[in-house]
mmCIF file of C-alpha atoms in Angstrom:
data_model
loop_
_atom_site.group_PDB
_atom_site.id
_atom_site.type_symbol
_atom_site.label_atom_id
_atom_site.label_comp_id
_atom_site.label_asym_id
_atom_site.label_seq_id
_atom_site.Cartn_x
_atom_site.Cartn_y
_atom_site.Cartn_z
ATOM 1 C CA UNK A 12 0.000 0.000 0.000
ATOM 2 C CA UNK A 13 1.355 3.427 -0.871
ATOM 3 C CA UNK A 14 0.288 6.988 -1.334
ATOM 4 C CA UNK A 15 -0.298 6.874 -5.112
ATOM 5 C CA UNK A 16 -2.640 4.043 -4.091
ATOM 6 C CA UNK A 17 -4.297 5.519 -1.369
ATOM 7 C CA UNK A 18 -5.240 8.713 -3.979
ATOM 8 C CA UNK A 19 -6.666 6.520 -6.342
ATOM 9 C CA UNK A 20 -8.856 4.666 -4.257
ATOM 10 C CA UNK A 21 -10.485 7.732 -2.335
ATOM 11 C CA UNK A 22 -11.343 9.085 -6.486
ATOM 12 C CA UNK A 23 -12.974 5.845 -7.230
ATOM 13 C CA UNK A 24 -14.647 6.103 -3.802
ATOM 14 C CA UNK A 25 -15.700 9.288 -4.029
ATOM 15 C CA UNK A 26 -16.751 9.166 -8.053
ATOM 16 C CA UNK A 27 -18.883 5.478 -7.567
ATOM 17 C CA UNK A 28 -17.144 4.825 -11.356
ATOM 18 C CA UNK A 29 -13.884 3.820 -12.421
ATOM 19 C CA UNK A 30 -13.949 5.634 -15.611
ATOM 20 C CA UNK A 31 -14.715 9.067 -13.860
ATOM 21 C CA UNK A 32 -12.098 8.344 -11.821
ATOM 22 C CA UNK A 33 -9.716 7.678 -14.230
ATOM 23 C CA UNK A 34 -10.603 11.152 -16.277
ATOM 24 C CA UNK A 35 -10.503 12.948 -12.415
ATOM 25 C CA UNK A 36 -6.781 11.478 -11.974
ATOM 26 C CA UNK A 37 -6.057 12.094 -15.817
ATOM 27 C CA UNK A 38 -4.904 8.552 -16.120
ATOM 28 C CA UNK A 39 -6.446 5.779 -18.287
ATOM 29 C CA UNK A 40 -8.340 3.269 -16.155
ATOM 30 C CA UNK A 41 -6.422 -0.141 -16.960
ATOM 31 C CA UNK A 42 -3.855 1.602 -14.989
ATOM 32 C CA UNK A 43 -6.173 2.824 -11.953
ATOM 33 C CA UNK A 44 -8.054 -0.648 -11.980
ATOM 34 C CA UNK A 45 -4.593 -2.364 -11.566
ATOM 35 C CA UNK A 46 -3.348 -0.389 -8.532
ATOM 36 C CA UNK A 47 -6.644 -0.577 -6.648
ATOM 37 C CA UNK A 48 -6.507 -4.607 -7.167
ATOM 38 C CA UNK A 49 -2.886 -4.621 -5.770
ATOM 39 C CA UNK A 50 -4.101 -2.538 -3.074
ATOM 40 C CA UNK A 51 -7.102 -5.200 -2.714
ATOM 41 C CA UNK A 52 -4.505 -8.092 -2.743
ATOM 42 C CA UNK A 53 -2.104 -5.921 -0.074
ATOM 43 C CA UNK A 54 -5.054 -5.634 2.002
ATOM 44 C CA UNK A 55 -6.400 -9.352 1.183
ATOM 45 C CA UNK A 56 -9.735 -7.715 1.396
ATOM 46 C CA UNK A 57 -12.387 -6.424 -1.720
ATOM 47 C CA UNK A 58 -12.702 -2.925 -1.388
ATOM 48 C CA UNK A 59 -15.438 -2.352 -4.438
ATOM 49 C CA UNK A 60 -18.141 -4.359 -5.455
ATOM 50 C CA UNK A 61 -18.611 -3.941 -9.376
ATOM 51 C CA UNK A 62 -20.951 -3.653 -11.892
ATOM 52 C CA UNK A 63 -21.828 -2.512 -14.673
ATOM 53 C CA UNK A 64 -23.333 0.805 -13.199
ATOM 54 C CA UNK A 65 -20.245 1.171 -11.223
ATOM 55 C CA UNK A 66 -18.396 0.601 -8.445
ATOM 56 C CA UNK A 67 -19.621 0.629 -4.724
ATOM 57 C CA UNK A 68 -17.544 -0.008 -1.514
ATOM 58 C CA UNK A 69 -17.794 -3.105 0.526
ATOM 59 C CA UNK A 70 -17.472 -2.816 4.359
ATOM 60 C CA UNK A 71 -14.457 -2.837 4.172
ATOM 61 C CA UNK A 72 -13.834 -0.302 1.909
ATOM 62 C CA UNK A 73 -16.296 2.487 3.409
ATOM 63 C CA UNK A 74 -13.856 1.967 6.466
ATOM 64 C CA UNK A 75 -10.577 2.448 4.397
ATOM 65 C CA UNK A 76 -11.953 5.752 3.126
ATOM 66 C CA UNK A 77 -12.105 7.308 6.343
ATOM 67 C CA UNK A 78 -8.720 6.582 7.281
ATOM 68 C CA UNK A 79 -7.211 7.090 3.908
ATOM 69 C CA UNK A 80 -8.650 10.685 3.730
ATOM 70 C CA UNK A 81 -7.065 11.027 7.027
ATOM 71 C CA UNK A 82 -4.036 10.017 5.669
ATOM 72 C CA UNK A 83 -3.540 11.593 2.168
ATOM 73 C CA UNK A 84 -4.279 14.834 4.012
ATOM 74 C CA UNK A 85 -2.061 14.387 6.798
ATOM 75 C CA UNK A 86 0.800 13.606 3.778
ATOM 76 C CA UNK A 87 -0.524 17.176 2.150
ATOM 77 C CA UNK A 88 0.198 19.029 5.419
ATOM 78 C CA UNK A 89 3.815 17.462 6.032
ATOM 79 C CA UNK A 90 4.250 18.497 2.644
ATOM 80 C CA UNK A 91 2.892 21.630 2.597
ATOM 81 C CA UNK A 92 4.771 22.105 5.553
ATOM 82 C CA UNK A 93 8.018 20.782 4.823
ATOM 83 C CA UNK A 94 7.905 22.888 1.355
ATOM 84 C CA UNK A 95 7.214 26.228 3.409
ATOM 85 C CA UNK A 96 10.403 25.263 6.014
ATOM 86 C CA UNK A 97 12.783 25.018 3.005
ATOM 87 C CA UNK A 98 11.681 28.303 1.404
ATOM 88 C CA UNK A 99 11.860 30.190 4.423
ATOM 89 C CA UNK A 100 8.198 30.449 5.369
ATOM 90 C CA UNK A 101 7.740 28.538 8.349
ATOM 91 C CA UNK A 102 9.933 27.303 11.126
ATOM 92 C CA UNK A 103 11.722 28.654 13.960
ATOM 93 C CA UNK A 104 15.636 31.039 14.541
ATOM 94 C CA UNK A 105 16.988 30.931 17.939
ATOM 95 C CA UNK A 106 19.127 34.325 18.107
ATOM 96 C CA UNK A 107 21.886 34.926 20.660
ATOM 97 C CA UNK A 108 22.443 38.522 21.609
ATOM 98 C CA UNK A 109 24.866 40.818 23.605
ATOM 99 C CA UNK A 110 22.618 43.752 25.316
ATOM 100 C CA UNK A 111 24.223 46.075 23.129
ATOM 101 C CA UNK A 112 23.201 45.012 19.763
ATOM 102 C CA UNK A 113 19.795 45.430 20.464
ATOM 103 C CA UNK A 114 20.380 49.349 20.470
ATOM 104 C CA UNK A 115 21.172 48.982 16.660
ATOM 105 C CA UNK A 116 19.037 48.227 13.133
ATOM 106 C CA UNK A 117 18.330 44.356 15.029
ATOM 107 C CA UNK A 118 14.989 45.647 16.796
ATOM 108 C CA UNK A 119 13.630 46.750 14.157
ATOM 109 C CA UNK A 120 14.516 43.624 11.399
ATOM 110 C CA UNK A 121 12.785 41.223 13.979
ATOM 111 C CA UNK A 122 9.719 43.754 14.110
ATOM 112 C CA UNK A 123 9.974 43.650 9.836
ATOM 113 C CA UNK A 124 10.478 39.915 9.780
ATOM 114 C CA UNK A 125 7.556 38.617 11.953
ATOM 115 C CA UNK A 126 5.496 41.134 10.412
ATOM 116 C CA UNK A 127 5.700 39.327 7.011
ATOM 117 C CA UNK A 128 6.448 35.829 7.966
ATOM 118 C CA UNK A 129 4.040 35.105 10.696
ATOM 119 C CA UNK A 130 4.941 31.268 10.582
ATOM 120 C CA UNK A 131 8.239 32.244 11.177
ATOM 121 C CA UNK A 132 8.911 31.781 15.398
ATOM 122 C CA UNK A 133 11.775 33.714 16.769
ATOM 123 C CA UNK A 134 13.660 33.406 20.460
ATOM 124 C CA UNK A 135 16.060 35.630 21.968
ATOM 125 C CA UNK A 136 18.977 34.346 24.229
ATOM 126 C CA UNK A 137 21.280 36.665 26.037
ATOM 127 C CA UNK A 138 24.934 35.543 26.047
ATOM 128 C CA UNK A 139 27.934 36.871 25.835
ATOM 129 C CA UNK A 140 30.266 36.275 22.795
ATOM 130 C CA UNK A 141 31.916 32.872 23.852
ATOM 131 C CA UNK A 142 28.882 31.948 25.542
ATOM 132 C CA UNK A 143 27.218 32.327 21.919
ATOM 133 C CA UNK A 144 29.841 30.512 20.131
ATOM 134 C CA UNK A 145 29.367 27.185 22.521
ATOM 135 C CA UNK A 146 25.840 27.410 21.945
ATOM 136 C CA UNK A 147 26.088 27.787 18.001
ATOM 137 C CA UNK A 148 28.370 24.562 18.245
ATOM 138 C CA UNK A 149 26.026 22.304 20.484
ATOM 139 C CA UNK A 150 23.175 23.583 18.311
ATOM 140 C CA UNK A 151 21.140 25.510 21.054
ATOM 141 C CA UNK A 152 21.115 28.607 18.710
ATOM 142 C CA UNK A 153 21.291 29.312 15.267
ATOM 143 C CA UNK A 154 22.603 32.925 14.835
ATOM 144 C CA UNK A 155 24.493 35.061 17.052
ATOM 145 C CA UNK A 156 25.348 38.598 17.487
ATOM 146 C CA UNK A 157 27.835 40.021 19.103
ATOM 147 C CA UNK A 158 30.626 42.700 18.220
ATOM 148 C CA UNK A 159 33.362 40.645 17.634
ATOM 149 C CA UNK A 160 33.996 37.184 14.981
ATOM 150 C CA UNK A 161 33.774 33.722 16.059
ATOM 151 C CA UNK A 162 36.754 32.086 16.362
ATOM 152 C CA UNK A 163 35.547 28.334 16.876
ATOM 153 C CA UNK A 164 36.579 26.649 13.381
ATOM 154 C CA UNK A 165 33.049 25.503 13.229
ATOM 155 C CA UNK A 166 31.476 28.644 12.670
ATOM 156 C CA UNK A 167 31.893 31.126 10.161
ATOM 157 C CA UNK A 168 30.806 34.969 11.061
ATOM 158 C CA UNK A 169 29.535 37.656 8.578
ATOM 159 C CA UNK A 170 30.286 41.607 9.425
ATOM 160 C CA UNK A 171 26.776 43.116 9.305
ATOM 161 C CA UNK A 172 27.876 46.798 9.378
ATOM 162 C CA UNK A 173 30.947 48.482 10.704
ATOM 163 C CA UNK A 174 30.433 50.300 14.428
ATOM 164 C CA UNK A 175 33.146 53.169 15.445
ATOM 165 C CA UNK A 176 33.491 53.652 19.182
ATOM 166 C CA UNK A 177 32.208 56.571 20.740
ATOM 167 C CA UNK A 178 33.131 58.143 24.405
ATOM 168 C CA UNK A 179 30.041 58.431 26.966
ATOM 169 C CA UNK A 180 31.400 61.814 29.132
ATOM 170 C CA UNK A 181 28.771 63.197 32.166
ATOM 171 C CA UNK A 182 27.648 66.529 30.299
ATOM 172 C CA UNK A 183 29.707 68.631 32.643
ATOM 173 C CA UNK A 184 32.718 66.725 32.053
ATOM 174 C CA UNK A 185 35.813 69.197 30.743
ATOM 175 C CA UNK A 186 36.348 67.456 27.271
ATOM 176 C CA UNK A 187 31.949 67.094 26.525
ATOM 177 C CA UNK A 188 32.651 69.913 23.743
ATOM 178 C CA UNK A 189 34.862 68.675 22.123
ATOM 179 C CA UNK A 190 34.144 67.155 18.704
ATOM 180 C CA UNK A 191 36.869 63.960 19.030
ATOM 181 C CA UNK A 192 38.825 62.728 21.452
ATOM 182 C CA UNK A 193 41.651 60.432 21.692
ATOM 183 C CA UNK A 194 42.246 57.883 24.691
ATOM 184 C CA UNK A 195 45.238 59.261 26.454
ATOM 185 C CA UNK A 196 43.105 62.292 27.003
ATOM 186 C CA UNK A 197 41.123 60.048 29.035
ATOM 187 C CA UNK A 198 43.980 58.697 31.210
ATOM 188 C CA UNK A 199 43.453 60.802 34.768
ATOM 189 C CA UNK A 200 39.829 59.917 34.547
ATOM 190 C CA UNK A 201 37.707 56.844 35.956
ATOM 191 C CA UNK A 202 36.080 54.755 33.820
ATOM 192 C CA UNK A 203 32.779 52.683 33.935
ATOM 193 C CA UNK A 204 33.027 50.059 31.260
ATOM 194 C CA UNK A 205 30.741 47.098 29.407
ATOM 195 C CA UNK A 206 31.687 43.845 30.625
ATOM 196 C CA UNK A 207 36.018 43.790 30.478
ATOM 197 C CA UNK A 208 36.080 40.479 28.932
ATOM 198 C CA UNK A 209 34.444 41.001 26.000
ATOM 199 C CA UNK A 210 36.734 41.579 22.766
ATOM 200 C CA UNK A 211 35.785 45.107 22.349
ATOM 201 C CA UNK A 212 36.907 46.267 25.969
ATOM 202 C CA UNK A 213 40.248 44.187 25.913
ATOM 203 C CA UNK A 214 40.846 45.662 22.650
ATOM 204 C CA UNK A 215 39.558 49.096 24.461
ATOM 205 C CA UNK A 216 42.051 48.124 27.403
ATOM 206 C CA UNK A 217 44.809 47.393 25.293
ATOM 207 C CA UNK A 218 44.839 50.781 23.441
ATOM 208 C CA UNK A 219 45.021 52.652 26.801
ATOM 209 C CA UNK A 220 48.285 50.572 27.497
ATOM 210 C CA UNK A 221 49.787 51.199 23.875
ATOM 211 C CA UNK A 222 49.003 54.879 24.925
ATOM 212 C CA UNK A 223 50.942 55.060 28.075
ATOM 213 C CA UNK A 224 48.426 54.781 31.065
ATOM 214 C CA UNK A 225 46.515 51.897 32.886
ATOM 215 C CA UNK A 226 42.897 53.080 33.057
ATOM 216 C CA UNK A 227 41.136 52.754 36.375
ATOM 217 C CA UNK A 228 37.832 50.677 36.196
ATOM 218 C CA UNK A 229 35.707 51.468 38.752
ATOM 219 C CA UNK A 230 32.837 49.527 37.196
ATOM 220 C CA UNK A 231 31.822 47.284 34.864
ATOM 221 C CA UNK A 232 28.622 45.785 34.081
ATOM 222 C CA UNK A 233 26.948 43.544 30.648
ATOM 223 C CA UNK A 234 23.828 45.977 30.850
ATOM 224 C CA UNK A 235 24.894 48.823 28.966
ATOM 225 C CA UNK A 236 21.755 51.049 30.711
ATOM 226 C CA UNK A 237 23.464 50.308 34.384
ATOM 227 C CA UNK A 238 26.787 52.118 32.711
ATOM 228 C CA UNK A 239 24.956 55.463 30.958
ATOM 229 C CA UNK A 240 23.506 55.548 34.128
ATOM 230 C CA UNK A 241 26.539 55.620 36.166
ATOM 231 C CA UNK A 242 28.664 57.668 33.384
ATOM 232 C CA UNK A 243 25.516 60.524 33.428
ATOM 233 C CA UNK A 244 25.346 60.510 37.506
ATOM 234 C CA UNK A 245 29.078 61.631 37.020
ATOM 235 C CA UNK A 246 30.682 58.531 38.204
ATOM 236 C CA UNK A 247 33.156 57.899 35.256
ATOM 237 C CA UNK A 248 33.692 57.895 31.393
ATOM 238 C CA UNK A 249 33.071 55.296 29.538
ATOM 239 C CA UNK A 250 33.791 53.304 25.506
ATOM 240 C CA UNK A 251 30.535 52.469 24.289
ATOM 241 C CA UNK A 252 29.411 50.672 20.539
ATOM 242 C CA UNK A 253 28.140 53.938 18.053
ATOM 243 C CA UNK A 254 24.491 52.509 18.491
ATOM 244 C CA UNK A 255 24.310 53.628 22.080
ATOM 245 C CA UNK A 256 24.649 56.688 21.294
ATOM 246 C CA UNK A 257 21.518 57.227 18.746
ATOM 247 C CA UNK A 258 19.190 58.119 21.678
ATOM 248 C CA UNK A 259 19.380 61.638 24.055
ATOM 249 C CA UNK A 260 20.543 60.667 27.497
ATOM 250 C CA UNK A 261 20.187 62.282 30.668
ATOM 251 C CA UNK A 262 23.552 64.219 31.440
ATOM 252 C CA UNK A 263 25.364 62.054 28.799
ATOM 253 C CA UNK A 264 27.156 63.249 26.036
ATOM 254 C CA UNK A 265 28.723 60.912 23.365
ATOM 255 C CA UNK A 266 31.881 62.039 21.545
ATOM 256 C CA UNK A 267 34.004 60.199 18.931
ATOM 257 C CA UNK A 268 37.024 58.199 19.507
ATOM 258 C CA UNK A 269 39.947 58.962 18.018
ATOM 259 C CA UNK A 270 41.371 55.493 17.820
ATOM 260 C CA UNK A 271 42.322 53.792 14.836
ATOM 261 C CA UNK A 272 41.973 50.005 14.725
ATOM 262 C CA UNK A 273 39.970 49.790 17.739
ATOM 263 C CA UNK A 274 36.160 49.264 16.911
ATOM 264 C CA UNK A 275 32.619 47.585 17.596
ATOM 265 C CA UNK A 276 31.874 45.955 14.613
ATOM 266 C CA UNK A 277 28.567 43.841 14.733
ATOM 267 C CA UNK A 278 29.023 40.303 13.244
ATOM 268 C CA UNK A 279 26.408 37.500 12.816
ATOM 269 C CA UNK A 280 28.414 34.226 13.104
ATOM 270 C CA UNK A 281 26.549 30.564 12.398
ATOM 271 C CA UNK A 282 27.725 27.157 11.745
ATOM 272 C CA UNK A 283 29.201 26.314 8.720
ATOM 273 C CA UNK A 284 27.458 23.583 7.396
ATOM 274 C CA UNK A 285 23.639 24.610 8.093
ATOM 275 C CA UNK A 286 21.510 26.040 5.643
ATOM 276 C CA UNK A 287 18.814 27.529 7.023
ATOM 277 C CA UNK A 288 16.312 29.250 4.768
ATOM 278 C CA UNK A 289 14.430 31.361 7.549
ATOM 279 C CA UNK A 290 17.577 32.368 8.702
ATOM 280 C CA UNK A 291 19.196 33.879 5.385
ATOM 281 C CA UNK A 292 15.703 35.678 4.662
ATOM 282 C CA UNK A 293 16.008 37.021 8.052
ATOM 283 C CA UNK A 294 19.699 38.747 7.599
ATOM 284 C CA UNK A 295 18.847 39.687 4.294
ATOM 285 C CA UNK A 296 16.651 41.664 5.893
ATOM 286 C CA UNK A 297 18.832 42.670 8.205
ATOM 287 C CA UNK A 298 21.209 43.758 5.734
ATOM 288 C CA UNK A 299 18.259 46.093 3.948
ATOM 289 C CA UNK A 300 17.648 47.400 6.972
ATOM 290 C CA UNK A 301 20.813 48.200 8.137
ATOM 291 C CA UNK A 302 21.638 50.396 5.406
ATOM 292 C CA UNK A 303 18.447 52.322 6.564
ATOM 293 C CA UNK A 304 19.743 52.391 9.838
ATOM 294 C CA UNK A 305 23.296 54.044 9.055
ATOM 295 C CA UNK A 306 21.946 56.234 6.460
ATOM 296 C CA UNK A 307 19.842 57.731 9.560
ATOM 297 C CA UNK A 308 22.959 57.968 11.856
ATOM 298 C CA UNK A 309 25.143 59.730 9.330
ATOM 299 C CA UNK A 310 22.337 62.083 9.090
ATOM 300 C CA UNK A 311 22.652 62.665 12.887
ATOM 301 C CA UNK A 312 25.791 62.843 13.145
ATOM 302 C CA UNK A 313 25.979 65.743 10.355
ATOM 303 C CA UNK A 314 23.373 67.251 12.225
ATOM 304 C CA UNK A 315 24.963 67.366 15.243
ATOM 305 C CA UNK A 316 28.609 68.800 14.078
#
């Protein structure tokens, strides 16, 4: 018994005749009437009593209807289903996230994407940047973003847009006019930094050194609101990703960093070997978007010089 069988029967079921069925199923009937007798013999039952004014179901075959409409449409929705999964239009993304990223163009692509794939599910996971590259490995997410590439063999990362650095002063602090500044002009202050083992604040950290001064950390914290909070209530400065800076804060003022080489560049890393439909409509719309998104912060930034 197979599908194909299953198909023809429910026609000649449903049409009482074999040559209506045969027309329905744009087949000749020799064909149909053979593979509804070897679904008689795989069955060792008679499913149709025929005559000359057609063909009526036995017991037998009035209950094989019911189950193989059951059947044939379960097989249509696994299809159906299956089809929609490989083009994109149903399924699920797991996304791992640093706090910062969500400042950027992400917010906004998520909003986008479930808006026109409903079927599509989406979870967020918080983790920091290793913690996302152990869970892309073992399969527990399927994208992550942080501001720094993977460096596990088995992933592969993609830069989504390039991110300078900016400097998050209290708005009384003696340098919050100024239009750039570089690092060592930041050497007799305190500073209130993002979480010190992520890439971007060792790279941050490093800098400072090359520069000629240790920089005291009074702070540190992943949430990036706990730092603005503490840099605005005058506790410290602080190096913070370009997309923190796209909304007024309180006694905050944000200031370019005059640093080459160091960076917050946000990259999307996944595993090598998946292919995941969903997931490449989703950053192509996060590459659309982005492009938005920076054409609206260069017009800020003009704005603001």
């Amino acid at each position: 018994m197979d599908l194909r069988q299953l198909r023809y029967f429910i026609a000649v079921a449903e049409e009482g005749n074999f040559s209506r069925a045969a027309e329905r199923l744009h087949i000749s009937q020799p064909p149909l009437s053979q593979q509804i007798m070897a679904l008689e013999d795989s069955l060792h039952v008679t499913l149709f009593v025929r005559g000359r004014h057609g063909a009526r179901l036995t017991r037998a075959g009035e209950a094989l209807l019911v189950r193989a409409r059951s059947i044939v449409s379960d097989c249509d929705s696994v299809e159906k289903l299956v089809r929609r999964v490989a083009d994109g239009l149903e399924g699920y993304i797991r996304i791992g996230i640093i706090n910062s990223v969500m400042y950027g163009p992400l917010p906004r692509t998520m909003h986008l994407f479930q808006k026109h794939n409903p079927e599509v599910e989406w979870t967020l996971h918080e983790l920091l940047p290793e913690q996302q590259q152990d869970a892309l490995v073992a399969g527990k997410i399927d994208v992550g973003f942080a501001c720094s590439a993977a460096t596990r063999s088995e992933l592969r990362s993609i830069r989504v847009y390039p991110q300078p650095l900016r400097v998050a002063l209290p708005s009384e602090h003696p340098l919050a006019k100024r239009r750039r500044i570089a690092l060592k002009a930041l050497a007799s202050d305190a500073f209130v930094l993002l979480n010190t083992q992520s890439p971007i604040i060792r790279d941050v950290l490093a800098a400072c050194v090359r520069d000629g001064f240790q920089p005291r950390v009074l702070h540190e914290s992943i949430d990036p609101e706990t730092v603005l909070s503490l840099v605005g209530a005058g506790v410290g400065v602080s190096i913070l990703p370009e997309s923190l800076s796209t909304t007024p804060r309180e006694n905050v003022v944000f200031v370019r960093l005059d640093e080459r080489g160091v960076n917050a560049d946000l990259y999307a890393s996944v595993r090598r070997d998946d292919t995941l439909p969903a997931l490449e409509r989703f950053l192509a719309l996060l590459e659309e978007v982005t492009l938005e998104w920076r054409r609206e912060i260069g017009a800020k930034n003009s704005d603001a010089e």
